[in-house]
Short mmCIF file of C-alpha atoms and ligand atoms in Angstrom, two decimals:
data_model
loop_
_atom_site.label_atom_id
_atom_site.label_comp_id
_atom_site.label_asym_id
_atom_site.label_seq_id
_atom_site.Cartn_x
_atom_site.Cartn_y
_atom_site.Cartn_z
CA MET A 17 0.26 11.90 41.05
CA ALA A 18 -1.47 9.44 38.71
CA LYS A 19 0.55 8.66 35.66
CA GLN A 20 -0.90 8.19 32.21
CA ARG A 21 0.95 5.87 29.93
CA ILE A 22 1.43 7.38 26.52
CA LEU A 23 3.23 6.57 23.29
CA ARG A 24 4.32 9.80 21.65
CA PHE A 25 5.29 9.89 18.00
CA PRO A 26 8.14 12.04 16.68
CA GLU A 27 7.42 15.63 15.84
CA GLY A 28 6.42 16.12 12.21
CA PHE A 29 5.18 12.53 11.87
CA LEU A 30 2.90 12.18 8.85
CA TRP A 31 -0.58 10.92 9.63
CA GLY A 32 -2.87 10.19 6.76
CA THR A 33 -4.73 7.74 4.61
CA ALA A 34 -4.00 6.06 1.29
CA SER A 35 -6.25 5.52 -1.72
CA SER A 36 -6.06 4.96 -5.47
CA SER A 37 -7.68 6.52 -8.52
CA TYR A 38 -9.56 3.50 -9.86
CA GLN A 39 -10.88 2.57 -6.44
CA CYS A 40 -12.23 6.05 -5.61
CA GLU A 41 -12.67 8.25 -8.67
CA GLY A 42 -15.33 6.47 -10.69
CA GLY A 43 -15.85 6.76 -14.42
CA ASN A 44 -12.49 5.26 -15.34
CA THR A 45 -13.53 3.50 -18.52
CA ASN A 46 -10.22 3.66 -20.33
CA SER A 47 -8.11 1.24 -18.29
CA GLN A 48 -7.57 -2.51 -18.37
CA TRP A 49 -9.54 -2.82 -15.13
CA TYR A 50 -12.66 -1.49 -16.86
CA ARG A 51 -12.32 -4.18 -19.48
CA TRP A 52 -11.83 -6.75 -16.71
CA GLU A 53 -15.12 -5.62 -15.15
CA GLN A 54 -16.87 -5.83 -18.49
CA GLN A 55 -15.64 -9.40 -18.83
CA GLY A 56 -17.42 -10.21 -15.56
CA ARG A 57 -14.21 -10.84 -13.66
CA ILE A 58 -15.15 -9.02 -10.44
CA LEU A 59 -16.05 -11.77 -7.97
CA THR A 60 -19.15 -9.97 -6.73
CA GLY A 61 -20.30 -9.31 -10.30
CA GLU A 62 -20.19 -5.56 -9.66
CA SER A 63 -18.62 -2.83 -11.67
CA CYS A 64 -16.75 0.12 -10.24
CA ALA A 65 -19.18 2.68 -11.76
CA ILE A 66 -18.83 5.99 -9.91
CA ALA A 67 -16.88 4.39 -7.03
CA ASP A 68 -16.63 7.12 -4.35
CA ASN A 69 -17.30 9.80 -6.96
CA TRP A 70 -13.92 11.45 -6.39
CA TRP A 71 -13.69 12.61 -9.97
CA GLU A 72 -16.67 14.84 -9.30
CA ASN A 73 -16.15 15.53 -5.64
CA ALA A 74 -13.08 14.16 -3.88
CA GLU A 75 -13.12 17.36 -1.86
CA ARG A 76 -16.05 16.09 0.20
CA ASP A 77 -13.84 13.28 1.54
CA PHE A 78 -10.75 15.50 1.82
CA ASN A 79 -12.89 17.55 4.18
CA LEU A 80 -13.47 14.43 6.31
CA ALA A 81 -9.72 13.76 6.35
CA GLU A 82 -9.17 17.30 7.54
CA GLN A 83 -11.77 16.79 10.27
CA ILE A 84 -9.93 13.77 11.63
CA GLU A 85 -6.84 15.96 11.77
CA ASN A 86 -4.74 14.13 9.25
CA ASN A 87 -1.77 16.01 7.82
CA ALA A 88 -1.20 13.89 4.69
CA LEU A 89 -3.19 12.04 2.04
CA ARG A 90 -1.99 9.59 -0.55
CA LEU A 91 -3.85 9.30 -3.83
CA SER A 92 -2.93 8.14 -7.31
CA LEU A 93 -3.11 9.64 -10.78
CA GLU A 94 -5.00 7.78 -13.46
CA TRP A 95 -2.61 7.42 -16.38
CA SER A 96 -5.50 6.39 -18.66
CA ARG A 97 -7.09 9.81 -18.12
CA ILE A 98 -3.91 11.84 -18.52
CA GLU A 99 -2.82 10.00 -21.67
CA PRO A 100 -6.06 8.54 -23.06
CA ALA A 101 -4.41 7.51 -26.30
CA GLU A 102 -0.74 7.00 -27.01
CA GLY A 103 0.94 10.40 -27.07
CA ARG A 104 -2.32 12.34 -26.60
CA TRP A 105 -2.42 14.34 -23.39
CA ASP A 106 -5.58 15.51 -21.70
CA SER A 107 -4.89 18.81 -19.98
CA ALA A 108 -8.39 18.87 -18.45
CA ALA A 109 -7.54 15.71 -16.51
CA LEU A 110 -4.38 17.32 -15.19
CA ASP A 111 -6.39 20.41 -14.25
CA ARG A 112 -8.69 18.23 -12.19
CA TYR A 113 -5.70 16.77 -10.36
CA ARG A 114 -4.34 20.28 -9.84
CA ALA A 115 -7.64 21.21 -8.22
CA MET A 116 -7.50 18.16 -5.93
CA LEU A 117 -3.91 18.79 -4.86
CA THR A 118 -4.62 22.48 -4.31
CA ASP A 119 -7.58 21.58 -2.10
CA LEU A 120 -5.46 19.14 -0.09
CA ARG A 121 -2.80 21.74 0.51
CA ARG A 122 -5.38 24.31 1.57
CA ARG A 123 -6.48 21.79 4.21
CA HIS A 124 -2.88 21.19 5.35
CA LEU A 125 -2.96 17.66 3.99
CA LYS A 126 0.39 16.93 2.37
CA PRO A 127 -0.26 15.28 -1.00
CA ILE A 128 1.57 12.01 -1.57
CA VAL A 129 1.05 11.09 -5.20
CA THR A 130 1.31 7.62 -6.70
CA LEU A 131 1.95 7.58 -10.44
CA HIS A 132 0.91 3.98 -11.05
CA HIS A 133 -1.49 2.04 -8.86
CA PHE A 134 -2.36 -1.15 -10.76
CA THR A 135 -4.23 0.49 -13.66
CA ASP A 136 -2.86 0.77 -17.20
CA PRO A 137 -4.41 2.65 -20.12
CA LEU A 138 -6.06 0.25 -22.55
CA TRP A 139 -3.70 1.26 -25.36
CA PHE A 140 -0.73 0.40 -23.14
CA ALA A 141 -2.23 -2.93 -22.04
CA ASP A 142 -2.93 -3.77 -25.68
CA ARG A 143 0.73 -3.28 -26.51
CA GLY A 144 1.60 -5.89 -23.89
CA GLY A 145 1.85 -3.56 -20.88
CA PHE A 146 4.74 -4.15 -18.52
CA ALA A 147 5.33 -7.63 -19.88
CA ASP A 148 7.23 -5.96 -22.72
CA GLU A 149 10.42 -4.17 -21.72
CA ALA A 150 10.11 -1.93 -24.79
CA ASN A 151 6.99 -0.36 -23.25
CA ILE A 152 8.76 1.05 -20.22
CA ARG A 153 9.57 4.23 -22.14
CA PHE A 154 5.82 5.03 -22.37
CA PHE A 155 5.50 4.91 -18.62
CA VAL A 156 8.54 7.10 -18.09
CA ARG A 157 7.28 9.64 -20.64
CA TYR A 158 3.91 9.80 -18.84
CA VAL A 159 5.62 10.20 -15.46
CA ALA A 160 7.71 13.11 -16.72
CA HIS A 161 4.63 14.75 -18.23
CA ALA A 162 2.56 14.40 -15.06
CA VAL A 163 5.32 15.47 -12.69
CA GLN A 164 6.11 18.52 -14.81
CA ALA A 165 2.46 19.54 -14.62
CA LEU A 166 2.06 19.01 -10.88
CA GLN A 167 5.46 19.57 -9.32
CA ASP A 168 4.57 22.94 -7.85
CA LEU A 169 1.87 21.18 -5.80
CA CYS A 170 3.59 17.94 -4.77
CA ASP A 171 7.07 16.87 -3.77
CA PHE A 172 6.42 13.34 -2.51
CA TRP A 173 6.07 10.70 -5.20
CA VAL A 174 5.38 6.98 -5.23
CA THR A 175 6.34 5.79 -8.71
CA ILE A 176 4.71 2.36 -8.62
CA ASN A 177 2.42 0.78 -6.07
CA GLU A 178 3.26 -2.82 -5.15
CA PRO A 179 5.03 -4.14 -8.24
CA ASN A 180 5.03 -7.54 -6.49
CA VAL A 181 1.23 -7.64 -6.20
CA TYR A 182 0.74 -6.44 -9.78
CA ALA A 183 3.04 -9.20 -11.02
CA ALA A 184 1.72 -11.97 -8.74
CA GLN A 185 -2.01 -11.31 -9.07
CA GLY A 186 -1.91 -10.51 -12.78
CA TYR A 187 0.59 -13.13 -13.95
CA VAL A 188 0.74 -15.99 -11.41
CA ILE A 189 -2.59 -16.15 -9.60
CA GLY A 190 -4.54 -14.67 -12.49
CA SER A 191 -7.11 -12.85 -10.39
CA TYR A 192 -6.15 -9.41 -11.73
CA PRO A 193 -5.82 -8.51 -15.41
CA PRO A 194 -4.46 -9.86 -17.67
CA GLY A 195 -5.32 -13.05 -15.74
CA GLU A 196 -2.27 -15.08 -16.71
CA LYS A 197 -0.72 -17.95 -14.79
CA ASP A 198 2.86 -18.05 -15.84
CA ILE A 199 5.53 -17.56 -13.22
CA MET A 200 8.32 -16.84 -15.70
CA ARG A 201 6.31 -14.07 -17.27
CA ALA A 202 5.48 -12.74 -13.82
CA LEU A 203 9.18 -12.54 -13.01
CA HIS A 204 9.87 -10.59 -16.19
CA VAL A 205 6.99 -8.25 -15.38
CA LEU A 206 8.50 -7.72 -11.94
CA ARG A 207 11.88 -6.97 -13.42
CA ASN A 208 10.34 -4.54 -15.92
CA LEU A 209 8.48 -2.78 -13.12
CA VAL A 210 11.71 -2.38 -11.17
CA GLN A 211 13.34 -0.94 -14.27
CA ALA A 212 10.33 1.32 -14.86
CA HIS A 213 10.62 2.56 -11.29
CA VAL A 214 14.34 3.23 -11.65
CA GLN A 215 13.92 5.19 -14.87
CA ALA A 216 10.97 7.11 -13.44
CA PHE A 217 13.03 7.86 -10.34
CA TYR A 218 15.76 9.53 -12.39
CA ALA A 219 13.22 11.33 -14.60
CA ILE A 220 11.56 12.85 -11.52
CA ARG A 221 14.92 13.58 -9.89
CA ARG A 222 15.89 15.66 -12.91
CA LEU A 223 12.69 17.69 -12.74
CA GLN A 224 12.55 18.03 -8.98
CA PRO A 225 15.92 17.44 -7.33
CA GLU A 226 14.51 18.06 -3.85
CA GLY A 227 11.52 15.68 -4.23
CA GLN A 228 11.04 12.54 -2.15
CA ILE A 229 10.85 9.69 -4.65
CA GLY A 230 10.29 6.01 -3.97
CA TYR A 231 7.92 3.13 -4.53
CA CYS A 232 6.01 0.88 -2.19
CA LEU A 233 6.03 -2.84 -1.78
CA HIS A 234 3.43 -5.10 -0.29
CA TYR A 235 5.20 -7.01 2.47
CA ARG A 236 3.49 -10.21 3.47
CA LEU A 237 4.94 -12.48 6.11
CA PHE A 238 5.35 -16.13 5.19
CA ASP A 239 5.95 -18.19 8.31
CA PRO A 240 6.62 -21.94 8.27
CA ALA A 241 3.60 -23.94 9.45
CA ASN A 242 5.99 -26.06 11.52
CA ARG A 243 9.05 -24.14 12.63
CA LEU A 244 11.00 -27.34 13.08
CA SER A 245 10.34 -28.59 9.57
CA PRO A 246 13.22 -27.86 7.16
CA LEU A 247 10.83 -28.27 4.20
CA ASP A 248 8.26 -25.82 5.57
CA ASN A 249 11.10 -23.42 6.29
CA SER A 250 12.56 -23.63 2.83
CA VAL A 251 9.27 -23.16 0.96
CA ALA A 252 8.32 -20.25 3.24
CA GLY A 253 11.77 -18.78 2.50
CA LEU A 254 11.26 -19.21 -1.23
CA GLN A 255 7.91 -17.41 -1.15
CA ASN A 256 9.54 -14.66 0.85
CA THR A 257 12.32 -14.31 -1.72
CA PHE A 258 9.96 -14.18 -4.70
CA PHE A 259 7.34 -11.94 -3.18
CA ASN A 260 9.00 -9.71 -0.59
CA ARG A 261 12.71 -9.63 -1.30
CA ALA A 262 13.09 -9.64 -5.06
CA ALA A 263 12.17 -6.04 -5.81
CA TRP A 264 13.78 -4.35 -2.84
CA TYR A 265 16.94 -6.38 -3.19
CA ALA A 266 17.15 -5.13 -6.77
CA THR A 267 16.74 -1.51 -5.70
CA GLU A 268 19.43 -2.01 -3.07
CA SER A 269 22.02 -3.85 -5.10
CA GLY A 270 20.98 -3.57 -8.74
CA LYS A 271 20.69 -7.37 -8.92
CA PHE A 272 18.04 -9.92 -8.05
CA PRO A 273 18.61 -12.27 -5.12
CA PHE A 274 19.49 -15.94 -5.57
CA PRO A 275 17.94 -17.93 -7.24
CA LEU A 276 16.21 -15.19 -9.26
CA ASN A 277 19.54 -13.78 -10.39
CA MET A 278 19.92 -16.88 -12.57
CA LEU A 279 16.79 -15.87 -14.48
CA LEU A 280 16.70 -12.09 -14.35
CA ALA A 281 19.35 -9.68 -15.58
CA PRO A 282 20.53 -6.85 -13.31
CA VAL A 283 18.79 -3.49 -13.66
CA ALA A 284 21.06 -0.59 -14.58
CA ARG A 285 21.34 2.21 -12.01
CA ALA A 286 18.87 0.46 -9.67
CA ALA A 287 21.08 0.39 -6.59
CA GLY A 288 19.92 3.13 -4.24
CA ALA A 289 17.29 4.50 -6.63
CA ARG A 290 14.87 5.70 -3.97
CA ASP A 291 14.68 8.22 -1.18
CA TYR A 292 12.58 6.17 1.24
CA HIS A 293 11.25 2.67 1.79
CA GLY A 294 7.48 2.50 1.29
CA VAL A 295 6.01 -0.33 3.34
CA ASN A 296 2.50 -1.66 2.73
CA TYR A 297 1.61 -4.27 5.32
CA TYR A 298 -1.60 -6.22 5.86
CA THR A 299 -1.14 -9.79 7.00
CA ARG A 300 0.89 -12.96 7.34
CA GLU A 301 0.33 -16.42 6.02
CA MET A 302 1.54 -19.80 7.21
CA VAL A 303 3.22 -22.04 4.65
CA ARG A 304 3.36 -25.82 4.54
CA PHE A 305 5.44 -27.86 2.08
CA ASP A 306 3.23 -29.49 -0.54
CA PRO A 307 4.89 -31.35 -3.42
CA THR A 308 1.70 -31.21 -5.52
CA ILE A 309 1.76 -27.45 -6.16
CA PRO A 310 4.90 -26.46 -8.09
CA ALA A 311 3.07 -23.35 -9.39
CA GLU A 312 2.99 -22.08 -5.81
CA LEU A 313 6.63 -22.93 -5.26
CA PHE A 314 5.60 -26.05 -3.33
CA GLY A 315 4.17 -24.03 -0.47
CA ARG A 316 0.53 -24.28 0.61
CA ARG A 317 -0.41 -20.99 2.19
CA PHE A 318 -3.13 -20.73 4.81
CA VAL A 319 -4.44 -18.47 7.54
CA ARG A 320 -3.33 -19.56 10.98
CA PRO A 321 -6.37 -21.19 12.60
CA GLY A 322 -7.92 -19.57 15.64
CA THR A 323 -6.57 -16.08 15.04
CA ILE A 324 -8.41 -12.79 14.76
CA HIS A 325 -8.79 -12.16 11.06
CA ASN A 326 -10.06 -9.72 8.45
CA ASP A 327 -13.42 -10.16 6.75
CA PRO A 328 -12.45 -12.76 4.17
CA GLY A 329 -14.35 -11.48 1.11
CA LEU A 330 -14.77 -13.91 -1.75
CA ASP A 331 -11.06 -14.16 -2.48
CA ASN A 332 -9.98 -14.68 1.12
CA ASN A 333 -6.96 -12.55 0.49
CA PHE A 334 -6.51 -10.65 3.72
CA GLY A 335 -6.19 -13.25 6.46
CA GLU A 336 -4.84 -12.87 9.94
CA ILE A 337 -4.64 -9.57 11.79
CA TYR A 338 -1.10 -9.79 13.08
CA PRO A 339 0.23 -6.53 14.59
CA ARG A 340 3.69 -7.86 15.40
CA GLY A 341 4.18 -8.43 11.68
CA ILE A 342 4.54 -4.72 11.00
CA TYR A 343 7.34 -4.52 13.56
CA ARG A 344 9.07 -7.56 12.08
CA ILE A 345 8.89 -6.08 8.59
CA LEU A 346 10.19 -2.67 9.69
CA LYS A 347 13.09 -4.30 11.51
CA THR A 348 13.96 -6.52 8.57
CA VAL A 349 13.88 -3.72 6.01
CA TYR A 350 15.90 -1.46 8.31
CA ARG A 351 18.51 -4.11 9.10
CA ARG A 352 18.91 -5.38 5.57
CA THR A 353 19.31 -1.86 4.20
CA ARG A 354 21.58 -0.82 7.07
CA GLY A 355 19.19 1.98 7.89
CA ASN A 356 20.04 3.91 4.77
CA LYS A 357 16.67 5.59 4.17
CA PRO A 358 13.63 6.73 6.15
CA LEU A 359 10.62 4.44 6.14
CA TYR A 360 6.98 5.24 5.62
CA ILE A 361 4.03 2.97 6.19
CA THR A 362 2.41 3.75 2.86
CA GLU A 363 -0.52 1.37 3.55
CA ASN A 364 -1.88 -0.62 6.46
CA GLY A 365 -5.51 -1.47 7.06
CA PHE A 366 -8.19 -4.01 7.79
CA SER A 367 -11.30 -5.30 6.05
CA ASP A 368 -13.83 -5.08 8.84
CA ALA A 369 -17.30 -3.89 7.82
CA ALA A 370 -18.59 -4.11 11.40
CA ASP A 371 -15.58 -2.20 12.74
CA ASN A 372 -15.31 -4.54 15.69
CA ARG A 373 -11.66 -5.52 15.13
CA ARG A 374 -10.26 -2.42 13.42
CA PRO A 375 -10.12 -0.14 16.52
CA ARG A 376 -7.89 -2.51 18.42
CA ALA A 377 -5.95 -3.42 15.30
CA ILE A 378 -5.10 0.23 14.58
CA LEU A 379 -3.94 0.76 18.15
CA GLU A 380 -1.83 -2.39 18.21
CA HIS A 381 -0.22 -1.82 14.84
CA LEU A 382 0.65 1.75 15.77
CA ALA A 383 2.07 0.55 19.08
CA MET A 384 4.32 -1.83 17.12
CA ILE A 385 5.43 1.02 14.86
CA HIS A 386 6.15 3.06 17.96
CA ARG A 387 8.27 0.24 19.31
CA ALA A 388 10.28 0.22 16.09
CA ILE A 389 10.77 3.97 16.37
CA ARG A 390 11.92 3.63 20.00
CA GLU A 391 14.50 1.15 18.81
CA GLY A 392 15.86 3.75 16.42
CA ILE A 393 14.14 2.85 13.16
CA PRO A 394 13.36 6.08 11.29
CA VAL A 395 9.66 5.61 10.51
CA ARG A 396 8.37 9.01 9.41
CA GLY A 397 4.70 8.48 8.67
CA TYR A 398 1.67 6.21 8.63
CA LEU A 399 -1.00 6.13 5.92
CA HIS A 400 -4.03 4.08 6.81
CA TRP A 401 -5.77 2.15 4.04
CA SER A 402 -8.27 3.70 3.66
CA LEU A 403 -10.18 6.91 4.37
CA VAL A 404 -13.44 5.72 2.83
CA ASP A 405 -14.68 2.30 1.72
CA ASN A 406 -13.72 1.88 -1.91
CA PHE A 407 -13.90 -0.53 -4.82
CA GLU A 408 -11.54 -3.32 -3.79
CA TRP A 409 -10.32 -4.61 -7.18
CA ASN A 410 -11.60 -8.14 -7.86
CA GLU A 411 -13.52 -8.08 -4.55
CA GLY A 412 -15.66 -5.08 -5.58
CA TRP A 413 -17.56 -3.65 -2.62
CA GLY A 414 -17.37 -7.04 -0.89
CA VAL A 415 -14.70 -6.00 1.60
CA ARG A 416 -14.69 -2.73 3.50
CA PHE A 417 -11.44 -1.02 4.42
CA GLY A 418 -12.74 2.48 5.19
CA LEU A 419 -12.46 4.45 8.39
CA ILE A 420 -15.67 5.84 6.95
CA GLU A 421 -18.40 3.63 5.57
CA VAL A 422 -19.75 4.41 2.11
CA ASP A 423 -23.02 3.28 0.62
CA PRO A 424 -22.12 3.14 -3.08
CA GLN A 425 -25.77 3.56 -4.13
CA THR A 426 -26.62 6.66 -2.12
CA GLN A 427 -23.00 7.82 -1.67
CA ARG A 428 -23.84 8.39 1.98
CA ARG A 429 -20.84 8.53 4.37
CA ILE A 430 -21.04 7.14 7.90
CA PRO A 431 -17.87 7.42 9.98
CA ARG A 432 -16.98 4.25 11.84
CA PRO A 433 -15.69 4.43 15.43
CA SER A 434 -12.22 3.86 13.97
CA ALA A 435 -12.39 7.28 12.33
CA SER A 436 -12.69 8.96 15.74
CA ILE A 437 -9.93 6.83 17.24
CA TYR A 438 -7.58 7.59 14.41
CA GLY A 439 -8.53 11.27 14.63
CA GLU A 440 -7.68 11.38 18.33
CA ILE A 441 -4.31 9.77 17.72
CA CYS A 442 -3.48 12.13 14.88
CA ARG A 443 -4.49 15.20 16.87
CA ALA A 444 -2.39 14.16 19.88
CA ASN A 445 0.46 12.73 17.76
CA ALA A 446 0.32 10.01 20.40
CA ILE A 447 -1.59 7.05 21.75
CA SER A 448 -2.75 7.81 25.24
CA GLU A 449 -3.87 5.32 27.83
CA GLU A 450 -7.17 7.11 27.97
CA VAL A 451 -7.86 6.43 24.27
CA VAL A 452 -6.90 2.79 24.70
CA GLU A 453 -9.14 2.46 27.77
CA ARG A 454 -12.03 3.93 25.83
CA TYR A 455 -11.73 1.91 22.64
CA ALA A 456 -9.83 -1.29 23.35
CA PRO A 457 -9.18 -1.71 27.09
CA GLU A 458 -8.38 -5.39 26.58
CA ALA A 459 -5.35 -4.35 24.54
CA ALA A 460 -3.79 -2.01 27.11
CA ASP A 461 -1.08 -4.44 28.16
CA ALA A 462 -0.22 -5.39 24.61
CA ILE A 463 0.04 -1.71 23.71
CA PHE A 464 1.95 -0.31 26.66
CA GLY A 465 3.64 -3.47 27.87
CA LYS A 466 2.79 -5.14 31.19
CA ASP A 467 6.00 -3.96 32.64
CA ASP A 468 5.95 -0.29 31.86
CA VAL A 469 9.53 0.38 32.91
CA THR A 470 10.45 0.56 29.24
CA GLN A 471 7.60 2.93 28.39
CA ARG A 472 7.82 6.65 28.32
CA GLN A 473 5.55 8.21 30.87
CA VAL A 474 4.35 11.73 31.31
CA PRO A 475 2.76 13.01 34.48
CA VAL A 476 -0.83 14.26 34.23
C1 FCB B 506 -3.21 -3.24 -1.36
C2 FCB B 506 -3.49 -2.32 -2.55
C3 FCB B 506 -4.64 -1.38 -2.32
C4 FCB B 506 -5.78 -2.04 -1.63
C5 FCB B 506 -5.32 -2.74 -0.38
C6 FCB B 506 -6.43 -3.36 0.42
O1 FCB B 506 -2.52 -4.37 -1.78
O2 FCB B 506 -2.35 -1.53 -2.83
O3 FCB B 506 -5.03 -0.84 -3.57
O4 FCB B 506 -6.39 -2.90 -2.51
O5 FCB B 506 -4.37 -3.72 -0.72
#
């Protein structure tokens, strides 16, 4: 009997997409990102305007997520709507979120709710935002308010999205608000975000003891340009420590790793303050020692030449498509944390307007996740970034991450082939050889392994 190779995912695996309020809702004129737009800081010169119009009609896209047989959807709450001025709460905004979460549940899409995804209310930014430790209490108060209002509809919370990206882009690279270039300040912002997460974690825990509470980090691989060069190795290692390790090390041990522990004080009650590890993974960069760039920790980062890569956009931020990277990250997080918590891929995606690399990329990344699961790593879900094209921060509409294409002018939706592929995988809770043959036959060996002795097979 002919055998079909197949990679089955564990029962109850979460399949969904991830998104954020600013990027999808539209009409968010009360956050620091709106001011950034007004200052002409979006590289394409665009403004977010109505984005995907989710504030009016997110349900239209939730319907598409239901059609591709997802069982989860991650979105974020817009703090600047819920608390438009310090201490003033807008119950109509919370009602709108209640309606969205109710609709998701009706469609059997488990809501995964992020409380902070890059945007701050203007009043908070004007007080110094997360650069000032004294402001953390405002965030925690907002979190408690929002969770209290929504806890009957959601039990899976992401406190803060990518504290490392918020700190690096806003305070080192300067391409996100407030546009500063000061590594010491960035480190203090990072520390304050860790502390904000920890305090939010305990605030939510009190309200909802059974909730799943964590945060997600953007993991980026930094590989030495020349593996034999001690200098390339040490600058790549330094970038890894600052960007990838600092925050999770702090939520494992309460302290920051060397050498950051010489600059940053420990965070009280941080050790173990999360129920899962949220992994956002996109790309890797190569790093070469360069004594002329102390601001970049003496490491020149570049995309490995000759590789398949994402659409670069104007900021060239997304680089190589490197499926093995997701496996390496999962293994590292699992090993370093001694497997203490389940893992979720809270974001993974590709900027590919033509959708001619995404199909294969989805299949190969999922195959790598499957490999990690086979090796005993408890990965419990995968959220693809993103369901629909959305407003990509300083890149505007210039890069397209959606399974479904959106024309921002007409708001027309056109599903890309990737939407069908992802739908077939979600429905089957598996990657079958037949799907691979149909969408990316050239990747069959990479996905199932040439030597399929190690693969699980089912007779057909
Ligand atoms: C991540 C962000 C998300 C989106 C993707 C492409 O770093 O969390 O909002 O911009 O990148």
